[in-house]
PDB file of C-alpha atoms and ligand atoms in Angstrom:
ATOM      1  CA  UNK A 542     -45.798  -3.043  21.273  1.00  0.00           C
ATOM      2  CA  UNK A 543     -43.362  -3.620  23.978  1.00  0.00           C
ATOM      3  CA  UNK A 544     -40.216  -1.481  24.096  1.00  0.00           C
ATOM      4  CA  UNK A 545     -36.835  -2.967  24.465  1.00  0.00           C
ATOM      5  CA  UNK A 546     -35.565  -2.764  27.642  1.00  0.00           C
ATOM      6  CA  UNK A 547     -32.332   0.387  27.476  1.00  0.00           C
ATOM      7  CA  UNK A 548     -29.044  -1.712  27.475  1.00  0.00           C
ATOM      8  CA  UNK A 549     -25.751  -0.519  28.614  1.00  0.00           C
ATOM      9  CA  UNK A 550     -22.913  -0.489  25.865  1.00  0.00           C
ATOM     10  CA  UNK A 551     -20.505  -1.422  27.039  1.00  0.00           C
ATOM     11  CA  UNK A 552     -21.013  -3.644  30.514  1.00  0.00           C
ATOM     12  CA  UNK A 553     -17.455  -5.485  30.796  1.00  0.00           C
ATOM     13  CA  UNK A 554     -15.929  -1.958  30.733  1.00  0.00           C
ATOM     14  CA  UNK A 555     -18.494  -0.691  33.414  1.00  0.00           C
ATOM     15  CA  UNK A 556     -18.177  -3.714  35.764  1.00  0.00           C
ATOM     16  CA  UNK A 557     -13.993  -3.261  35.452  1.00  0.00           C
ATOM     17  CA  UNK A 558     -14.534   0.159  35.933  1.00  0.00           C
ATOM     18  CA  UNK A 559     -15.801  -0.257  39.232  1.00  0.00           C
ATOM     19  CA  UNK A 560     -13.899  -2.739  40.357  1.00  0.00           C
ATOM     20  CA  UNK A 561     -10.749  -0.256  39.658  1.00  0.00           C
ATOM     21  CA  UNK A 562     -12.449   2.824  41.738  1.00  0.00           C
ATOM     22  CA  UNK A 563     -12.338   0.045  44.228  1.00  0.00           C
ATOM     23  CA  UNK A 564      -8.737  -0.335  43.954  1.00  0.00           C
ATOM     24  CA  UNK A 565      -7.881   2.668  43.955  1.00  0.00           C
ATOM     25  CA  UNK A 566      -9.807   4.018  46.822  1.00  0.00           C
ATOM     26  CA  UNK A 567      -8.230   1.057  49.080  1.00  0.00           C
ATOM     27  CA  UNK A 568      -5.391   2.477  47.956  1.00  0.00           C
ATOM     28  CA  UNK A 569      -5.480   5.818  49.193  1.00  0.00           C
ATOM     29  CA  UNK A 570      -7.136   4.665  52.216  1.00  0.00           C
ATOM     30  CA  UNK A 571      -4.619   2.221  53.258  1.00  0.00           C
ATOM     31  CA  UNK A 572      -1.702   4.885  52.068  1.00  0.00           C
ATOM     32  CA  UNK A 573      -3.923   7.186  54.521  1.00  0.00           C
ATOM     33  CA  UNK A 574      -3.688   4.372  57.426  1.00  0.00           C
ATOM     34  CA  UNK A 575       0.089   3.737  57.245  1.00  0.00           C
ATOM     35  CA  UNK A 576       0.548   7.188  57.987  1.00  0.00           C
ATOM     36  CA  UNK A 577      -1.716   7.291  60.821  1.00  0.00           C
ATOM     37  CA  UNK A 578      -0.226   4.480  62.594  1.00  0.00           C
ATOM     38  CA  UNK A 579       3.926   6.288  62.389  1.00  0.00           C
ATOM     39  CA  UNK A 580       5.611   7.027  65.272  1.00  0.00           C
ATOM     40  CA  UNK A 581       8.096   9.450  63.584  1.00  0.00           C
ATOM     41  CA  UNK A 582       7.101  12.703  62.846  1.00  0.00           C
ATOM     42  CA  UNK A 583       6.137  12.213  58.876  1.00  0.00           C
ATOM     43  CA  UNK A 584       9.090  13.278  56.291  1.00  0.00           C
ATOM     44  CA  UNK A 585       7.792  15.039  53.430  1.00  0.00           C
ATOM     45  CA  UNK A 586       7.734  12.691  51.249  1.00  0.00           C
ATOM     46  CA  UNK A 587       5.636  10.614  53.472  1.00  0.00           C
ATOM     47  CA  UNK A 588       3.187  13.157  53.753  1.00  0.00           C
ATOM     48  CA  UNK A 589       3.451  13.271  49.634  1.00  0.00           C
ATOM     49  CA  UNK A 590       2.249  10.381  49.338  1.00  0.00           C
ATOM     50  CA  UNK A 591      -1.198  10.052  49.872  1.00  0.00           C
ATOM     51  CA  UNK A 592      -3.287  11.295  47.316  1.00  0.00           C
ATOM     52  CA  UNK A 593      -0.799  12.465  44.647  1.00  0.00           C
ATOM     53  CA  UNK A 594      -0.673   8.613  43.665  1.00  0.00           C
ATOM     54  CA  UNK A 595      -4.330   8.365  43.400  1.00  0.00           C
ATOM     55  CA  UNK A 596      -4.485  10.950  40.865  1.00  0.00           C
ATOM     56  CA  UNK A 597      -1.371   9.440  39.084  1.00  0.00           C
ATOM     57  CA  UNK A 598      -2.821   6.415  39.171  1.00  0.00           C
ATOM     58  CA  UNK A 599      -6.213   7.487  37.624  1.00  0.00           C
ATOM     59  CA  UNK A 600      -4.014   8.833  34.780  1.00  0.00           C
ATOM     60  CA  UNK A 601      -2.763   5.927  34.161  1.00  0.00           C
ATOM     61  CA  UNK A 602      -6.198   4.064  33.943  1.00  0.00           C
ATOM     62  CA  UNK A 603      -7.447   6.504  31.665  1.00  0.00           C
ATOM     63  CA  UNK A 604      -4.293   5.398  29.933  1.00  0.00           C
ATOM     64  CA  UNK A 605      -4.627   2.166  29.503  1.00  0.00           C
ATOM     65  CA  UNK A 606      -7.987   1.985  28.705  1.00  0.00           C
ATOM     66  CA  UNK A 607      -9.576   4.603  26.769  1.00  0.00           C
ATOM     67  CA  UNK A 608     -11.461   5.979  29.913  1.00  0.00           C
ATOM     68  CA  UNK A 609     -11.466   9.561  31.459  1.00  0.00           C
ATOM     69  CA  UNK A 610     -10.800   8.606  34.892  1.00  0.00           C
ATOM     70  CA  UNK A 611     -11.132  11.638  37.565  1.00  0.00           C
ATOM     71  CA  UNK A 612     -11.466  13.057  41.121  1.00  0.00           C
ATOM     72  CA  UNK A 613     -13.774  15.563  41.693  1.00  0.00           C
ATOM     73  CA  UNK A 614     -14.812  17.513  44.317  1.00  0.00           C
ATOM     74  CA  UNK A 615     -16.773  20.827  45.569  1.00  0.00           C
ATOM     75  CA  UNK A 616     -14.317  22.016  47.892  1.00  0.00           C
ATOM     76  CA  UNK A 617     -11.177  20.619  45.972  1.00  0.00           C
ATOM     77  CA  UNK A 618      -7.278  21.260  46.562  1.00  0.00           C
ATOM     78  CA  UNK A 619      -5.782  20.179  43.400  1.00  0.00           C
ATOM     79  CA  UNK A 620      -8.265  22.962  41.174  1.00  0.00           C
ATOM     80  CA  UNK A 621      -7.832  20.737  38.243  1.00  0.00           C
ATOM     81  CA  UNK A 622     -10.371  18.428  40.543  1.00  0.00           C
ATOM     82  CA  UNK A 623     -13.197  20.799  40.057  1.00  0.00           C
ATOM     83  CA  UNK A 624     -16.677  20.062  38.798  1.00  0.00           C
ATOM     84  CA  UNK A 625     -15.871  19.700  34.970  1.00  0.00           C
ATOM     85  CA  UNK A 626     -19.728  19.833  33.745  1.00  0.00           C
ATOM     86  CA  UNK A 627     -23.596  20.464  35.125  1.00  0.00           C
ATOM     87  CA  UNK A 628     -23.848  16.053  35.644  1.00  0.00           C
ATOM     88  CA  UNK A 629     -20.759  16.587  37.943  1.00  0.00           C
ATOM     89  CA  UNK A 630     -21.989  19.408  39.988  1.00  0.00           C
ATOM     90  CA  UNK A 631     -25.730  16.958  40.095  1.00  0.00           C
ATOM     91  CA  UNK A 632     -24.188  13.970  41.150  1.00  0.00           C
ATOM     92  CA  UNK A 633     -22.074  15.541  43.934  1.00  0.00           C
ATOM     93  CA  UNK A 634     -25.222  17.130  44.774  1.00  0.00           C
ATOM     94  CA  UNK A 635     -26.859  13.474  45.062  1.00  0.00           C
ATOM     95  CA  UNK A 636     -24.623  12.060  46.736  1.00  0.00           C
ATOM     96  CA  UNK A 637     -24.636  15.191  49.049  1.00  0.00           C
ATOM     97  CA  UNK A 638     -28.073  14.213  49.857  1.00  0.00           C
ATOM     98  CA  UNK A 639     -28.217  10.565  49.941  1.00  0.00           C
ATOM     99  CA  UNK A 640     -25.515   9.712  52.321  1.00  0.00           C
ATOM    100  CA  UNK A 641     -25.848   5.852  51.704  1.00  0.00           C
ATOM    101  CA  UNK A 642     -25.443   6.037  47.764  1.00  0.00           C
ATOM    102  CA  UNK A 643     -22.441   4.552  47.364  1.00  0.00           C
ATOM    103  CA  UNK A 644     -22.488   5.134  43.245  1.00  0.00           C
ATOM    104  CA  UNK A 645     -24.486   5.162  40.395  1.00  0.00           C
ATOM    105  CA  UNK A 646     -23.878   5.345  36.391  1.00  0.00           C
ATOM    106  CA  UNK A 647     -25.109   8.290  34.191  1.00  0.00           C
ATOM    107  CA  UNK A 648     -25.479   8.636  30.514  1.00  0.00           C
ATOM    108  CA  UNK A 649     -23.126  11.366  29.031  1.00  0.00           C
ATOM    109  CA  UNK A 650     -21.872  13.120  25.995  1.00  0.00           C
ATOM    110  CA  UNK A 651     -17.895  14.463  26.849  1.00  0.00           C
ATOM    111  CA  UNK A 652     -15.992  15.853  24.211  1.00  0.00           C
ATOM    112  CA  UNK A 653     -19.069  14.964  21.556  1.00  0.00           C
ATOM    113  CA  UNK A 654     -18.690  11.462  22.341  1.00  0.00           C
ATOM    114  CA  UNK A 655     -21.200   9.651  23.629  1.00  0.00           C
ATOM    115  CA  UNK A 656     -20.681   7.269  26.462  1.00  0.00           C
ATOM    116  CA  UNK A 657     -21.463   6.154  30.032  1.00  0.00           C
ATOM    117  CA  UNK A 658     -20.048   7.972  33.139  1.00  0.00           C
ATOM    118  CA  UNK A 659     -19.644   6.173  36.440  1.00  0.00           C
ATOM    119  CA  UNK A 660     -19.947   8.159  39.777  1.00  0.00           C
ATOM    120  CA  UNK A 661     -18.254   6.482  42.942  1.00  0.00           C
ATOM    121  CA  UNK A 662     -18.854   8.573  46.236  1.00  0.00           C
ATOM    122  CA  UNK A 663     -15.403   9.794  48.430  1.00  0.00           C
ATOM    123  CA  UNK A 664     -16.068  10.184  52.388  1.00  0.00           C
ATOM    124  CA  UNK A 665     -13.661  11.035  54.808  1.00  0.00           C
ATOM    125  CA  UNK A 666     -12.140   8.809  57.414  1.00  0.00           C
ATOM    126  CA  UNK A 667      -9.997   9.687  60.807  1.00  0.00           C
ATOM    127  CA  UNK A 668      -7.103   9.012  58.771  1.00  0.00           C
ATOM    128  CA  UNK A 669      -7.992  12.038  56.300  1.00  0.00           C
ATOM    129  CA  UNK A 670      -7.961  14.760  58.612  1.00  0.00           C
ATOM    130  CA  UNK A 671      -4.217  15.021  58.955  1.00  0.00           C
ATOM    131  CA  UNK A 672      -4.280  17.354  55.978  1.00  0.00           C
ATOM    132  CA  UNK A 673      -7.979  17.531  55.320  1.00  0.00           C
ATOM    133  CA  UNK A 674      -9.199  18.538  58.695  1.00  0.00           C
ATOM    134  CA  UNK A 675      -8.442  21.855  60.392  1.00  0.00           C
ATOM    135  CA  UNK A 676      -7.183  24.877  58.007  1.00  0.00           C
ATOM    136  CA  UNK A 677      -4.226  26.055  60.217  1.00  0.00           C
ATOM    137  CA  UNK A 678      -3.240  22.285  61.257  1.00  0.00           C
ATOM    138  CA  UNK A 679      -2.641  21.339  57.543  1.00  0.00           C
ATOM    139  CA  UNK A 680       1.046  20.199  56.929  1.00  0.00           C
ATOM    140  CA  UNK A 681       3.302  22.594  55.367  1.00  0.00           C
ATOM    141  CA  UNK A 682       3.728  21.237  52.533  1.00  0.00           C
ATOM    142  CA  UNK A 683       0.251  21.692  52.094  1.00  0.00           C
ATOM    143  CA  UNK A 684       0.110  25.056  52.738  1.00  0.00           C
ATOM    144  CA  UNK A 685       2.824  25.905  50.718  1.00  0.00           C
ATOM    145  CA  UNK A 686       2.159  24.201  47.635  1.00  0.00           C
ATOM    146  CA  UNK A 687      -2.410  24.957  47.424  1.00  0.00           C
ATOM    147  CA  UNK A 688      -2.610  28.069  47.926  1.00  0.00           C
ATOM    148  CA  UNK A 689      -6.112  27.897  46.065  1.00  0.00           C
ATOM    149  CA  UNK A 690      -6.740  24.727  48.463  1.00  0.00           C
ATOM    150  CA  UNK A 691     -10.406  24.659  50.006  1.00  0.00           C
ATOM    151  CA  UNK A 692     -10.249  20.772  50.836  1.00  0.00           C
ATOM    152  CA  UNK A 693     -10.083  21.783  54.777  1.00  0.00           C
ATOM    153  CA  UNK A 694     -12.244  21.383  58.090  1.00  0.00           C
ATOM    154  CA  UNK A 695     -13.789  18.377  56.951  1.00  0.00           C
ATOM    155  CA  UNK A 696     -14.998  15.573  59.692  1.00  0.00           C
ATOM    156  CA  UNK A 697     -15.658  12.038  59.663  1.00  0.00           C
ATOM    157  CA  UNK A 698     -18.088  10.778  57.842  1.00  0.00           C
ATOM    158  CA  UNK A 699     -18.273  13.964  55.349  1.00  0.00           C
ATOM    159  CA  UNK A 700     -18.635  13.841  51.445  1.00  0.00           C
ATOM    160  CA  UNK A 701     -14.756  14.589  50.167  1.00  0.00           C
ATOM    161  CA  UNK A 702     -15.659  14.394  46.712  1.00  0.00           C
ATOM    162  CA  UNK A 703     -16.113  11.343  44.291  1.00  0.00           C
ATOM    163  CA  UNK A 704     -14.771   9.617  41.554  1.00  0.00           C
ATOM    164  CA  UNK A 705     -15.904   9.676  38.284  1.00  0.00           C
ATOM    165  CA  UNK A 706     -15.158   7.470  35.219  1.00  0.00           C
ATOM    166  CA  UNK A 707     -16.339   8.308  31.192  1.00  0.00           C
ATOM    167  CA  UNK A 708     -16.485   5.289  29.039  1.00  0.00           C
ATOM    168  CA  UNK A 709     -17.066   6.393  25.843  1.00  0.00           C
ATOM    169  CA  UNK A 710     -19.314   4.455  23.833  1.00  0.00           C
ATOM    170  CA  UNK A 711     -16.583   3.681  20.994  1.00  0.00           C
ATOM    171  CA  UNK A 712     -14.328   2.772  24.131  1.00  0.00           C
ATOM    172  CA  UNK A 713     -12.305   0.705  21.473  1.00  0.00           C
ATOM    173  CA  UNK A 714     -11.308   4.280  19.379  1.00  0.00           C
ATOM    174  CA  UNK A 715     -11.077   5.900  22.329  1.00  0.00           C
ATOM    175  CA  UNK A 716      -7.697   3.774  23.567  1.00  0.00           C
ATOM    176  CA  UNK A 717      -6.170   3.958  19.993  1.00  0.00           C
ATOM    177  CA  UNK A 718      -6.418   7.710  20.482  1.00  0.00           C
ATOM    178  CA  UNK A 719      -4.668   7.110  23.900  1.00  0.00           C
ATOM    179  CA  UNK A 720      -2.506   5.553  22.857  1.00  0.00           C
ATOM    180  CA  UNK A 721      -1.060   7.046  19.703  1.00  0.00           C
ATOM    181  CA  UNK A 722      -2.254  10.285  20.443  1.00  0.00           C
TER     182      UNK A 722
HETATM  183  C1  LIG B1250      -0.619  13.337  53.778  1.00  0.00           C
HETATM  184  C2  LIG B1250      -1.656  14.281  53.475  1.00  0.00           C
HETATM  185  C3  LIG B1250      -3.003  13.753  52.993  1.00  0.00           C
HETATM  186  C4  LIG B1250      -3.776  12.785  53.568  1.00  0.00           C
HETATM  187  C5  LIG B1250      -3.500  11.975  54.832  1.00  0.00           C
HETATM  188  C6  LIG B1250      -4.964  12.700  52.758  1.00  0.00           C
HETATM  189  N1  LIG B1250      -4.896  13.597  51.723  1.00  0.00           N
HETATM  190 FE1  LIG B1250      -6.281  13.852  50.244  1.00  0.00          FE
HETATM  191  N2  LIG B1250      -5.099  15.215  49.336  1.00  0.00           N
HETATM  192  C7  LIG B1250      -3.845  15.598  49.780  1.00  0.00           C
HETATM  193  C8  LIG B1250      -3.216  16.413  48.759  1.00  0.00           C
HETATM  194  C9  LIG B1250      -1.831  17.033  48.837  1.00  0.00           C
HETATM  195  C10 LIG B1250      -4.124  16.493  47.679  1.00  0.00           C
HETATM  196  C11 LIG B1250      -3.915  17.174  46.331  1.00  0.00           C
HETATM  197  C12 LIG B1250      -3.245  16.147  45.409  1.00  0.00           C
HETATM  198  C13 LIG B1250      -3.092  16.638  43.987  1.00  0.00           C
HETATM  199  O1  LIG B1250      -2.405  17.633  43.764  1.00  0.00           O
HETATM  200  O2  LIG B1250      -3.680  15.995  43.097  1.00  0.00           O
HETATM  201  C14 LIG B1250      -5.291  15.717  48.080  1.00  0.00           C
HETATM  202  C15 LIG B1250      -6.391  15.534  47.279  1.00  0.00           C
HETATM  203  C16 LIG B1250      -7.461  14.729  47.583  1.00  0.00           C
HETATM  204  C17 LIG B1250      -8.600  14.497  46.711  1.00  0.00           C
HETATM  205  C18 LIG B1250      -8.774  14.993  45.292  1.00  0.00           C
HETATM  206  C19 LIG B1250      -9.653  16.209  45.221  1.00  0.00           C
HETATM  207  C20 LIG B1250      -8.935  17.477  45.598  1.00  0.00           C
HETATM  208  O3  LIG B1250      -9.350  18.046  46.604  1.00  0.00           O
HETATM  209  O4  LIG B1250      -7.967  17.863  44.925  1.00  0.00           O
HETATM  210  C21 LIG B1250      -9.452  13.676  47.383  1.00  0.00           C
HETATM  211  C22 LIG B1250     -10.784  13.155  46.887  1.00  0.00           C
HETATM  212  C23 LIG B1250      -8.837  13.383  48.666  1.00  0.00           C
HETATM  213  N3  LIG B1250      -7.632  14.044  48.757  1.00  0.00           N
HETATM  214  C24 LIG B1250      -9.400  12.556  49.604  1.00  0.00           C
HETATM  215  C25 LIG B1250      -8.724  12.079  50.731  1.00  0.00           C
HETATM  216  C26 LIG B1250      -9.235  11.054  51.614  1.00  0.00           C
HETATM  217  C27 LIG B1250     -10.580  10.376  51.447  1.00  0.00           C
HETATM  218  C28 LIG B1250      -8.262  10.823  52.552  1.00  0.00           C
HETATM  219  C29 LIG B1250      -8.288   9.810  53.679  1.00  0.00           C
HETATM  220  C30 LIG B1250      -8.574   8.437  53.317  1.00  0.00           C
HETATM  221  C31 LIG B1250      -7.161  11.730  52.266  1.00  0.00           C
HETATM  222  N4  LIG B1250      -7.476  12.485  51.158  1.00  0.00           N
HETATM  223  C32 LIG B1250      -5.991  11.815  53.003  1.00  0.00           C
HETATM  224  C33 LIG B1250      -3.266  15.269  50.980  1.00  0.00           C
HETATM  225  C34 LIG B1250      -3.712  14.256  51.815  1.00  0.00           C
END
């Protein structure tokens, strides 16, 4: 007897999903490269605005959609960007060890809902290390307002972190629960 082949939910919301992670990590990269490129010494709210969109921005995906759209990472600034299960602390593991995985999908239960959980991988670029590279060269405002931060001495080419998106299986509930919460 053959078995059927394992299908995937919900693939529309998968395929979106990445395309989104793509999105947003242009975003923060080209945020990242605008700041690079200044002449002037960066203003504060310059420097603000790198990565605080990104996670604004996720919020607003999980929003809009019924997902639970996150950044995660080991050695994290924001500590509400922590490893939120055992699959999270695996996959950054994974992608720890296979430096050309750019992402793979997982199957998940989150909250007691079942679903599908995509991983995306973070590295860092040049444009990173003005506040993710050496400890005492972090901008002040960085200093001031992380004092549990740990996302420091990083180089090129390093694993930052990586996204992560939950679909839940009953994506459909999930977003009327958004929505009128
Ligand atoms: C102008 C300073 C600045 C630059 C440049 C910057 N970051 Fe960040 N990064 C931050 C701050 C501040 C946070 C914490 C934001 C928050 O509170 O959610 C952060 C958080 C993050 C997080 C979320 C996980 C965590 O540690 O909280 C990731 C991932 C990340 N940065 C990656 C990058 C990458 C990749 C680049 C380069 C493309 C970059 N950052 C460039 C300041 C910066």
């Amino acid at each position: 007897m053959a078995l059927a082949a394992p299908n995937i939910p919900n693939p529309s919301e998968l395929s979106r999903a990445v395309q989104e992670i793509e999105n947003l990590d242009a975003m923060r990269s080209g945020l990242a490269a605008s700041l690079e490129g200044r002449i002037e010494e960066p203003t504060m709210q310059t420097m603000k605005e790198v990565c605080r969109p990104v996670g604004m921005r996720a919020m607003q995906l999980s929003h809009e959609n019924g997902w639970q759209v996150k950044q995660i990472a080991k050695k994290y600034r924001n500590p509400a960007h922590a490893p939120d299960n055992l699959h999270a602390q695996i996959a950054l593991a994974k992608f720890e060890r296979e430096p050309d995985l750019v992402g793979f999908w997982d199957r998940e239960t989150i909250d007691g809902q079942l679903g599908t959980r995509y991983y995306r991988r973070i590295d860092v670029e040049a444009s990173c290390l003005a506040c993710h590279g050496l400890k005492e060269s972090r901008p002040q405002f960085v200093k001031d307002n992380y004092p549990q931060d740990l996302a420091y001495n990083f180089d090129v080419g390093d694993l930052r972190g990586m996204y992560s998106v939950f679909i839940p299986d009953d994506v459909k509930q999930a977003l009327q629960d958004a929505t009128n919460p």
